Coordinates of C-alpha atoms and ligand atoms in Angstrom, one line a residue:
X287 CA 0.0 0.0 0.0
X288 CA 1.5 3.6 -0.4
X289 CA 2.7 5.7 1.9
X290 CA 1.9 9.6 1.8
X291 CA 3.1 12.1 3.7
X292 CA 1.7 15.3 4.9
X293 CA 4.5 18.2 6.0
X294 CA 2.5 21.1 8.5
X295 CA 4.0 24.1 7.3
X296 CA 1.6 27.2 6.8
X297 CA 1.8 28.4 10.7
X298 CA 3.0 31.5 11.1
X299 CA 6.2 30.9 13.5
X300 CA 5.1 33.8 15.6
X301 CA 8.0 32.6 18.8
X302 CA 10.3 33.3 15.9
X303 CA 10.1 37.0 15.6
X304 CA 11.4 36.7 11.7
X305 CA 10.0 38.0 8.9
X306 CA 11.3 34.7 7.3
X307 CA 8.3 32.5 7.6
X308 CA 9.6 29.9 10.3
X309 CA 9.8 26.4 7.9
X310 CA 11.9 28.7 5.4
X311 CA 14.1 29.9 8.3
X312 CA 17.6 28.3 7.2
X313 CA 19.6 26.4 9.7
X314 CA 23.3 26.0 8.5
X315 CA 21.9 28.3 5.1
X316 CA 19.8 26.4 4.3
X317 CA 16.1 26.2 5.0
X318 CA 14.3 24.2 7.7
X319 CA 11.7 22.2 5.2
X320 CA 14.3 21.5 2.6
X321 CA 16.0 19.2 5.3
X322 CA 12.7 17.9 6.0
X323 CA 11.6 17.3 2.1
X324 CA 14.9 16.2 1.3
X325 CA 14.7 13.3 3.9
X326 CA 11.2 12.5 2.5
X327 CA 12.3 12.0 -1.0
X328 CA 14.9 9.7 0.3
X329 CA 12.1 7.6 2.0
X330 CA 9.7 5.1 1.3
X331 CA 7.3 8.4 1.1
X332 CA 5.0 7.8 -2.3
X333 CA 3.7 11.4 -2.7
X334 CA 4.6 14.3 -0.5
X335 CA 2.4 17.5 0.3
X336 CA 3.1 20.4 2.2
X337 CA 0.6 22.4 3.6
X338 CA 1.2 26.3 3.1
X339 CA -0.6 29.1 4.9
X340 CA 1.5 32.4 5.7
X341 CA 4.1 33.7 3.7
X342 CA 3.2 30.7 1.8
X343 CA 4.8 32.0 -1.5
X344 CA 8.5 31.9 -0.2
X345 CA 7.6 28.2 0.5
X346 CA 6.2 27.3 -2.9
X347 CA 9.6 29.1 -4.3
X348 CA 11.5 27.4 -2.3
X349 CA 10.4 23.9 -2.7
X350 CA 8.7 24.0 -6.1
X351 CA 7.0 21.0 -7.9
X352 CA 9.0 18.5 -5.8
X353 CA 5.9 18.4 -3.3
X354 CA 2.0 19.0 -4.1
X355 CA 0.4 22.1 -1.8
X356 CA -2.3 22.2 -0.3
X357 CA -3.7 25.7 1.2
X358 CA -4.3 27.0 4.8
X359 CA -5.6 30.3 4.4
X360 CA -6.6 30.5 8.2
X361 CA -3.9 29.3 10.6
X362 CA -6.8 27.4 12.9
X363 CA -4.1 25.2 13.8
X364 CA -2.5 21.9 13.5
X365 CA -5.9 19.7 13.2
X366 CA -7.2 22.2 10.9
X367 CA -3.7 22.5 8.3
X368 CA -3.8 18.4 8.2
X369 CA -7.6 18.7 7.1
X370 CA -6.7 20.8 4.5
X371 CA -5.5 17.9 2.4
X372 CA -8.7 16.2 2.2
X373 CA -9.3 17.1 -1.1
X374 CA -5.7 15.2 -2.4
X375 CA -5.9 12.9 0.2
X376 CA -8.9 11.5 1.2
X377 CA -10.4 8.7 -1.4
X378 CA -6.7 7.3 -1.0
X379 CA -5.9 3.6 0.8
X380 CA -2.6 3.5 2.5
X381 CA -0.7 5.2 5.1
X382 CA 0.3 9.0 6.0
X383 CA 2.8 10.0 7.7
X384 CA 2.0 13.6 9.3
X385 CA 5.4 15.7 9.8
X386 CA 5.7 19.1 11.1
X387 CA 7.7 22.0 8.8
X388 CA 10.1 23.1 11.9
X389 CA 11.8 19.8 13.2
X390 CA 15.1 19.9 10.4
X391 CA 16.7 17.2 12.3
X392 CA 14.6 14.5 11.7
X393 CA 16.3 11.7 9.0
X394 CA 15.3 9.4 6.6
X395 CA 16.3 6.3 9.0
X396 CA 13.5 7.9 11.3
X397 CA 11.1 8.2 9.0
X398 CA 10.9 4.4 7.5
X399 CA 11.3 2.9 10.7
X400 CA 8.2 5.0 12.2
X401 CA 6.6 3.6 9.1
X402 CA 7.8 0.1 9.3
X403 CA 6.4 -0.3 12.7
X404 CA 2.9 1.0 11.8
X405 CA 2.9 -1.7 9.8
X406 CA 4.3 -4.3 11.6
X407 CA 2.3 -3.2 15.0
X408 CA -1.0 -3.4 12.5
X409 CA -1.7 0.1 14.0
X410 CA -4.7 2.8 12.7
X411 CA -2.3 5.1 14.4
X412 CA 1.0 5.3 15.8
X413 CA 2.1 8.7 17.8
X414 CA 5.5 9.2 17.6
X415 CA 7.0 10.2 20.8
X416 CA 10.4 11.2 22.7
X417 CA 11.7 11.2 26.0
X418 CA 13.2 15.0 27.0
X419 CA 15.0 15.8 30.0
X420 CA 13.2 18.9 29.7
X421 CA 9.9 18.9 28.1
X422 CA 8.7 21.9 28.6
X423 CA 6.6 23.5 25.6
X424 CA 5.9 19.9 24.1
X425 CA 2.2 18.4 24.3
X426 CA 2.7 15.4 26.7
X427 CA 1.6 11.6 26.1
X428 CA -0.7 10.6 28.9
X429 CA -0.7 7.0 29.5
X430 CA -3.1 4.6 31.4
X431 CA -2.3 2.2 34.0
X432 CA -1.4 -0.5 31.2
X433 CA 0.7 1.7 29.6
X434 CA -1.7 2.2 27.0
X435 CA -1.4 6.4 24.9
X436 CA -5.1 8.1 26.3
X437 CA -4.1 11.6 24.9
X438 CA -2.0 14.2 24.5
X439 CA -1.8 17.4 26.6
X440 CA -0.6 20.6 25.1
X441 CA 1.6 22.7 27.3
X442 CA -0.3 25.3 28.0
X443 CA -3.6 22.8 29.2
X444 CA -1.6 20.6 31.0
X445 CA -2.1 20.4 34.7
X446 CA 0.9 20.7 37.4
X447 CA 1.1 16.6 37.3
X448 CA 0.6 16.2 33.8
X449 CA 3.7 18.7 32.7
X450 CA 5.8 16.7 35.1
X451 CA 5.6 13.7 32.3
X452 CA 9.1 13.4 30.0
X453 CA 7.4 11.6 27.0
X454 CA 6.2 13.9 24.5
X455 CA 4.8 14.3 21.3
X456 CA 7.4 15.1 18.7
X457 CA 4.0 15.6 16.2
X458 CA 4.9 13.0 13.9
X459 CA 2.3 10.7 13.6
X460 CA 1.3 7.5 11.1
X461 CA -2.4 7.0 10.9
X462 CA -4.5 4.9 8.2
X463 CA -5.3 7.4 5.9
X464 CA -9.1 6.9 5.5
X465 CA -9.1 7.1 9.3
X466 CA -7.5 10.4 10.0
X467 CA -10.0 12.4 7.2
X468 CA -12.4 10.9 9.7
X469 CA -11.1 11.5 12.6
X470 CA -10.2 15.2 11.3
X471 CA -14.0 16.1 10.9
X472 CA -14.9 15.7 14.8
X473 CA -11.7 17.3 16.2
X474 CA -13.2 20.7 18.2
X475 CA -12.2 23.4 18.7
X476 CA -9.4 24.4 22.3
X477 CA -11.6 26.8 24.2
X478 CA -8.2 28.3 26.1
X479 CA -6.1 28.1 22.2
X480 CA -9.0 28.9 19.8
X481 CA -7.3 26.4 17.8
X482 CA -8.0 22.9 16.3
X483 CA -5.4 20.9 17.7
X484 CA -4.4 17.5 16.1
X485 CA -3.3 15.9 19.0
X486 CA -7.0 15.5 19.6
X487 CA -6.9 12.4 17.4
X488 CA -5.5 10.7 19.7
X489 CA -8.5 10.7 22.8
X490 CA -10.6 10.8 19.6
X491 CA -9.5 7.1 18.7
X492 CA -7.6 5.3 21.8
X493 CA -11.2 3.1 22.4
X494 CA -12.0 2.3 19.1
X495 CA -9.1 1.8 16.8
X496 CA -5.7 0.4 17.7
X497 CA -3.1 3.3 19.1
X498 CA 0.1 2.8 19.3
X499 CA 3.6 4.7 20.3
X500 CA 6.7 4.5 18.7
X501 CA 9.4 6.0 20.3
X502 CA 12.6 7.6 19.4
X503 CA 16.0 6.8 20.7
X504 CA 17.7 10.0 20.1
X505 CA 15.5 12.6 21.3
X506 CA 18.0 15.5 19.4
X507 CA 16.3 14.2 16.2
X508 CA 12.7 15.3 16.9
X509 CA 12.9 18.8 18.4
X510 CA 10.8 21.5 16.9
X511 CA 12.2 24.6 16.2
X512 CA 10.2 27.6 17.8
X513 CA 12.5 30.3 18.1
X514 CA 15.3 31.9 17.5
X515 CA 17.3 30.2 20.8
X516 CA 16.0 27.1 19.3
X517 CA 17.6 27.7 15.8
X518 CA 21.1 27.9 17.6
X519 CA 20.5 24.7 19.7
X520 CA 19.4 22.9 15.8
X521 CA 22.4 24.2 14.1
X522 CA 25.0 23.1 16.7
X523 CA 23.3 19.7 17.1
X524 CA 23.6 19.4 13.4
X525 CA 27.3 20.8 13.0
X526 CA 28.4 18.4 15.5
X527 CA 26.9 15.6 13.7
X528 CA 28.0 16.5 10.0
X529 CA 31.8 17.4 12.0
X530 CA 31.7 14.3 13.6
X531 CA 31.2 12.3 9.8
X532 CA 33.7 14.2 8.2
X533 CA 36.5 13.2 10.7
X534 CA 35.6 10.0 10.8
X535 CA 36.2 9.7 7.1
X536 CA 39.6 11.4 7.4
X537 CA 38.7 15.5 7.4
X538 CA 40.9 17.0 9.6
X539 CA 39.7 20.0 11.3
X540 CA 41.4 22.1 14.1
X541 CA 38.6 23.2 16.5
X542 CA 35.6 21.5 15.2
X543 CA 33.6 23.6 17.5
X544 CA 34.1 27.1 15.4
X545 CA 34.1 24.6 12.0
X546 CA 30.3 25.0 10.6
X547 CA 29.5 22.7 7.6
X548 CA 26.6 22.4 5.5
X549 CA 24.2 19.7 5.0
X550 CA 25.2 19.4 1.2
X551 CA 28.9 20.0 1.4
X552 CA 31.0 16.8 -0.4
X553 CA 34.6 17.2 1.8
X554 CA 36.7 14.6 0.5
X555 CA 39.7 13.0 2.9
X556 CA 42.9 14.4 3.5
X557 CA 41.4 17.5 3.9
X558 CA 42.1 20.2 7.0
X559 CA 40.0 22.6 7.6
X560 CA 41.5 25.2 10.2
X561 CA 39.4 27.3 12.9
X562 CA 36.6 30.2 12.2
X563 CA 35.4 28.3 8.6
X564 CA 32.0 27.9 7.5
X565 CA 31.6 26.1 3.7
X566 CA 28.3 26.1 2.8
X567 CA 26.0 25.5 0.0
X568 CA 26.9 22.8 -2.4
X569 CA 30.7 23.2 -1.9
X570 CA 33.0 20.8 -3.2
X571 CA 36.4 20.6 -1.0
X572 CA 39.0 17.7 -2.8
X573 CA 41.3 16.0 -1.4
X574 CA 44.9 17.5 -0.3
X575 CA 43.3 21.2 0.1
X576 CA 43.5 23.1 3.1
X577 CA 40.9 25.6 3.8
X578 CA 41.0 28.5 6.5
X579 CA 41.4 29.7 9.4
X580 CA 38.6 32.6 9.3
X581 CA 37.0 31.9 5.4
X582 CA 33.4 31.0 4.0
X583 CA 32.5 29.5 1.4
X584 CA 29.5 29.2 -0.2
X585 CA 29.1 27.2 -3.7
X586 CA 32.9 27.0 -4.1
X587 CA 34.0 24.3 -5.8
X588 CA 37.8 23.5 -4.6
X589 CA 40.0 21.5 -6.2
X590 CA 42.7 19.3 -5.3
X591 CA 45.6 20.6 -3.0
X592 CA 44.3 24.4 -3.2
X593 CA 44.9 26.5 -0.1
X594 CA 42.4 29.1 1.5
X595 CA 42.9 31.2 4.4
X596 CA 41.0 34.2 5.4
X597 CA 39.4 34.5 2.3
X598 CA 35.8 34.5 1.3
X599 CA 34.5 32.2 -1.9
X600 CA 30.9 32.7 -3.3
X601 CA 29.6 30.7 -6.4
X602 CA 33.1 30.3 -7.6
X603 CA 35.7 27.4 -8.9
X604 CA 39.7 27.7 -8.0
X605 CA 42.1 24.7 -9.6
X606 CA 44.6 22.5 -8.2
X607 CA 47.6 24.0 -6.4
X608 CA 46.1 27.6 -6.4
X609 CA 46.8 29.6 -3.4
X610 CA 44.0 32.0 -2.4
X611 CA 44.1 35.1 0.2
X612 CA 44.6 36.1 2.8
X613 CA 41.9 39.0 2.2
X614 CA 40.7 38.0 -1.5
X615 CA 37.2 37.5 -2.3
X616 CA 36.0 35.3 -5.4
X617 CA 32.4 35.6 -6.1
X618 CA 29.7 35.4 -9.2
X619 CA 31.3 32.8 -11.5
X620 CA 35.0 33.7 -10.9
X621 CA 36.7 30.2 -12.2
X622 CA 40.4 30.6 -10.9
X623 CA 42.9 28.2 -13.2
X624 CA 45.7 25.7 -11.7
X625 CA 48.6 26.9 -9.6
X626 CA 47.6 30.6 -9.4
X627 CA 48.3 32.9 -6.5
X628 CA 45.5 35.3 -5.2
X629 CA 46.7 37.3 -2.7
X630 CA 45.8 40.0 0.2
X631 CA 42.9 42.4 -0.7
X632 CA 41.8 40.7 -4.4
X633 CA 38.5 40.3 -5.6
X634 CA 37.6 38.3 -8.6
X635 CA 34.1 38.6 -10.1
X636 CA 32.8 36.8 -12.7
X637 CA 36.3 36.0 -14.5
X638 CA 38.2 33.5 -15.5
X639 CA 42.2 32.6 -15.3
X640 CA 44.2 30.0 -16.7
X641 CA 47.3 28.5 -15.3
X642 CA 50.1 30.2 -13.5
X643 CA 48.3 33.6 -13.1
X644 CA 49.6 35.5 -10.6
X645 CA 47.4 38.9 -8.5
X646 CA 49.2 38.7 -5.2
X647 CA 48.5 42.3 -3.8
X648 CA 45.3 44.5 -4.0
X649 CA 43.6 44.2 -7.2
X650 CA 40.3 43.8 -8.7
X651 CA 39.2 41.6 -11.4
X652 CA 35.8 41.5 -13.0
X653 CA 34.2 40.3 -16.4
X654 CA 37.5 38.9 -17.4
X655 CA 38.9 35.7 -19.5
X656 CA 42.8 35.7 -18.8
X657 CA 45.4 33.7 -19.8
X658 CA 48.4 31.9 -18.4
X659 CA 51.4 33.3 -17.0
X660 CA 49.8 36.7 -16.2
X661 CA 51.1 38.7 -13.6
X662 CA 49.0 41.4 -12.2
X663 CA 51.2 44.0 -10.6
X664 CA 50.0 45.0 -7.2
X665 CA 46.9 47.9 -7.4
X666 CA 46.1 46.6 -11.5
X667 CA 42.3 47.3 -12.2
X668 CA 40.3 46.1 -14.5
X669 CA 38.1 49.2 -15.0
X670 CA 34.6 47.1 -16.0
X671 CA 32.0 49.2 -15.3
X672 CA 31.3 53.0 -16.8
X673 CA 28.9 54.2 -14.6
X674 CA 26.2 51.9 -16.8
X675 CA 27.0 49.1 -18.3
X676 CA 29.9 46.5 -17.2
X677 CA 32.2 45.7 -20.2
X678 CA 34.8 43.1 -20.5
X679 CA 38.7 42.4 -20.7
X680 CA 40.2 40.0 -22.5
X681 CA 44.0 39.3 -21.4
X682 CA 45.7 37.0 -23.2
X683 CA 48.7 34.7 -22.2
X684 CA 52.2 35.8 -20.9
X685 CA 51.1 39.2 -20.0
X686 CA 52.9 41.2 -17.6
X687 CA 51.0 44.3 -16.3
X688 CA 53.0 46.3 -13.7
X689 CA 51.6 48.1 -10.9
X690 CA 48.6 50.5 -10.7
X691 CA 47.4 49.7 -14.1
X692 CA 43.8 50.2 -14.9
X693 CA 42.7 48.5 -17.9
X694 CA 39.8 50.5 -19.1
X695 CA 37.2 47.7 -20.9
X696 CA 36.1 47.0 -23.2
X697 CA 39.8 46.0 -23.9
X698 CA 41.9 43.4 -25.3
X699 CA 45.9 42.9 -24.0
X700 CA 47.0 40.0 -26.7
X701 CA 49.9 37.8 -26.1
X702 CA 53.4 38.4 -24.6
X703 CA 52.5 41.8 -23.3
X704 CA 54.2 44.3 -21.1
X705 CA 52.5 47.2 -19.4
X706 CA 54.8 49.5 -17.5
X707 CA 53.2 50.7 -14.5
X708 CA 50.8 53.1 -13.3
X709 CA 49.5 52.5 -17.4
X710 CA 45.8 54.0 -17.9
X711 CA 45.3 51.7 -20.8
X712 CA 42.1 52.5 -23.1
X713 CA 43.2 51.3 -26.1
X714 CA 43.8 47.3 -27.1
X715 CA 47.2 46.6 -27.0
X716 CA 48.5 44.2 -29.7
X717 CA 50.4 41.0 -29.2
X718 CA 54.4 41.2 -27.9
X719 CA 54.0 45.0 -27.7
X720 CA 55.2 47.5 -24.7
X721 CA 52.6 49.6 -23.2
X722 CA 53.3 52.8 -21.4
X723 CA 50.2 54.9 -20.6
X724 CA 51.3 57.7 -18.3
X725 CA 52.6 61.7 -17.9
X726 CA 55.7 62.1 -18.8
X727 CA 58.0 62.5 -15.8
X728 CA 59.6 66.2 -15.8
X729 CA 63.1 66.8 -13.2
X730 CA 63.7 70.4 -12.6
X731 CA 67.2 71.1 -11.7
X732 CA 67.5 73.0 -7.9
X733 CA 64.0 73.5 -7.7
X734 CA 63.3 71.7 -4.7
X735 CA 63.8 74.7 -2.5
X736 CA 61.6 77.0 -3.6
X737 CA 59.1 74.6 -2.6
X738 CA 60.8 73.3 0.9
X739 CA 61.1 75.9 3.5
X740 CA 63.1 75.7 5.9
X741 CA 61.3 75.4 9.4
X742 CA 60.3 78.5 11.5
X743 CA 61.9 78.5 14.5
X744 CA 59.4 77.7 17.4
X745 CA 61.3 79.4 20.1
Ligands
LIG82 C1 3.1 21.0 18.1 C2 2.2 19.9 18.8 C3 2.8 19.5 20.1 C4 4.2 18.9 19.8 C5 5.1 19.9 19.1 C6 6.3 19.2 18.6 C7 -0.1 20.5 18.3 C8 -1.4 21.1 18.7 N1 0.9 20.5 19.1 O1 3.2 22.1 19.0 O2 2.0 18.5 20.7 O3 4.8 18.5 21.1 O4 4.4 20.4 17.9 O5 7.2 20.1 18.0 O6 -0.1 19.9 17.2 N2 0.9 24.8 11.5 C9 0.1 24.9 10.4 N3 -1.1 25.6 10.6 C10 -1.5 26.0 11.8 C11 -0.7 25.8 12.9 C12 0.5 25.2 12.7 O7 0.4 24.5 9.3 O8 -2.7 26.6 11.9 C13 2.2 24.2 11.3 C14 3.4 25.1 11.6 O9 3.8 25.8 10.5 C15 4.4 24.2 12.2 C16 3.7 22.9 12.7 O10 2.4 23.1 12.2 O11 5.3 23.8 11.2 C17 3.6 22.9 14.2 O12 3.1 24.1 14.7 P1 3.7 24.8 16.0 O13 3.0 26.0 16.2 O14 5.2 24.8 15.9 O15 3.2 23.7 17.1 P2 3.9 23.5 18.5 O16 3.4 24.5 19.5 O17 5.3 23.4 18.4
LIG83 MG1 6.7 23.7 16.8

């Protein structure tokens, strides 16, 4: 039979205080639901869809036509988004497995198990539940004297007794699907809350259908992310995890604690990764590189043996042996060739080098295709932008340009090309040529003191 699932998503996160709605809140850059869909897809999950409310467009954006929507234009609350699916859901046999938009931690593993033991229990509903040291905010699982689930107490109903309970309900659930459209219809609604809470399902069914608990080992995996403090305690929980991987499959990494990974990152071994780095996105680090301390990188795509310190990489590609920073900044497209040096205070936009380039000192570089065996002198410019358009430069191989140059683009520097320095060069310069592009220097003989005076005396 197939198994859908149902992810609760259209509340409007008000703990949070974000304008972000809170399921498109990112944890380690990248948003809570994506973790959550992402895990899904890798499931036994037939059909996926989300339920969107508030701010519901940046949701649709972000996760497009990998799940089908269903709209919550009220937030009535959790019993009242999961009815919202009748109309995709309802004439459908099988299983669905309800999943909350703000719990990022939860894993595929966790998710076919629940499954699997729905089935093998031959529940109409299994409650998925956790045991928290401190459980406060959580609806907890009220038992019987058997042991048997009753109900589930929200927070804010629950009496003194009933709050000191550590099980609670991580709001995952796996109910017959036929059963819960059902069951959805007669939930009421929470005189204190004003809300229609899904929890209710439980009282709602615990006589006449078989309810069941599964419960998780690893409580870290089920928290829901409220608030802001929240998003912290999710992102360090996850760091540690993806940290811990890494090292075990030969990524070395000086103070893990200050080392933040992302979910999508591909680190091959033999690579160290010193203090203050973050590497983000879907980075690509290869083998032999060394990357930080104090550098980000988001997109990058680093090749083997490539060294990075305090440096920051957006959407960018550097090849093997190239040294980058400290200071430079690569961003929009800049693809950096083999053993190049990029040095303190460069940025590269959208440009490309080939092998052997050389920008060690302050420089900028932007819609540019460059050779080999270039050697920007320290302060070289490539003057892209008019106060209108951007334009581009095209430097060919074996170029030397010597200090303080600006290259005024559009421009082309062909082959074997020397530019003395502190050039303005507006015009293309052709191949082997010397280019000199400055005033004149003028040495007046003895002139110096009528423009030095000696010092008054103070006394
Ligand atoms: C919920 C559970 C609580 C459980 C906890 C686990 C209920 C009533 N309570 O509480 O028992 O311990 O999760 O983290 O179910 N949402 C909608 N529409 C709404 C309201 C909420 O789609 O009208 C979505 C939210 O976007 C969110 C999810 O449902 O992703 C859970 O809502 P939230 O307000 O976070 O519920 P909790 O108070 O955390
Ligand atoms: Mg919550």
């Amino acid at each position: 039979m197939p198994n859908y699932a149902m992810i609760l998503a259209a509340g409007k996160g008000t703990r949070m205080q974000t304008k972000l709605p809170k399921c498109a809140f990112p944890i380690l850059k990248k948003p809570m639901i994506e973790y959550i869909v992402e895990h899904v897809e890798a499931s036994c999950i037939d059909e996926t869809i989300a339920v969107v409310g508030h701010e519901r467009k940046v949701i649709m954006d972000l996760l497009g036509n990998r799940v089908q929507y269903a709209i919550q234009e009220q937030q009535l609350g959790t019993g009242h988004a999961a009815l919202m699916t009748k109309e995709l859901l309802e004439d459908k046999e099988g299983t669905t497995l309800i999943l909350l938009g703000d719990m990022p931690l939860i894993n595929v593993d966790i998710i076919n198990k629940i499954l699997e033991s729905h089935d093998k229990m031959n529940n109409d509903l299994t409650v998925v539940t956790a045991n928290f040291d401190d459980p406060e905010g959580y609806g907890r699982i009220l038992r019987d004297n058997y042991g048997r689930i009753r109900a589930i107490r929200e927070d804010k109903n629950a009496t003194e007794a009933e709050k000191k309970t550590k099980e609670i309900n991580t709001g995952v659930y796996a109910v017959n699907n036929k059963l819960l459209f059902e069951m959805l219809g007669k939930i009421e609604r929470d005189p204190l809350k004003k809300e229609y809470y899904l929890t209710d399902i439980v009282e709602l069914m615990a006589d006449t259908h078989s309810v069941g608990t599964f419960t998780i080992r690893d409580p870290k995996h089920v928290m829901g992310v409220n608030d802001l403090y929240a998003v912290s305690q999710a992102e360090k929980i996850l760091r540690d995890d993806i940290n811990r991987e890494l090292m075990l499959n030969g990524v070395s990494m000086i103070n893990p604690e200050t080392i933040t990974i992302g979910h999508n990152v591909k680190i091959e071994g033999n690579v160290t990764i010193n203090p203050n780095t973050t590497i983000t996105g879907s980075s690509i680090i290869s083998e032999g590189a060394v990357i930080g301390p104090n550098t980000e990188i988001h997109n990058g795509v680093i090749h083997e043996n490539v060294h990075v310190k305090h440096s920051l990489i957006y959407d960018s590609e550097v090849h093997e042996r190239t040294s980058i920073g400290p200071f430079a900044h690569l961003r929009n497209n800049a693809n950096i060739g083999r053993d190049n040096r990029v040095g303190n205070f460069v940025e590269i936009k959208k440009s490309t080098t080939g092998s052997n380039t050389k920008m060690s000192h302050l420089a900028y570089i932007g819609d540019t295709e460059c050779g080999n065996n270039v050697n920007f002198g320290s302060g070289s410019v490539t003057v892209n932008y008019d106060g209108v358009n951007k334009h581009k430069t095209y430097i060919g191989n074996d170029v030397f340009i010597g200090c303080n140059t600006n290259l005024i683009a559009p421009i082309r520097i062909e082959d074997n090309v020397f530019i003395a320095a502190g050039s303005t060069v507006t015009k293309d310069i052709p191949k082997g040529a010397m280019a000199i592009a400055r005033g004149r220097q003028i040495n007046k003989e003895d002139y110096s003191k009528n423009l030095i005076k000696p010092k008054p005396n103070n006394k």
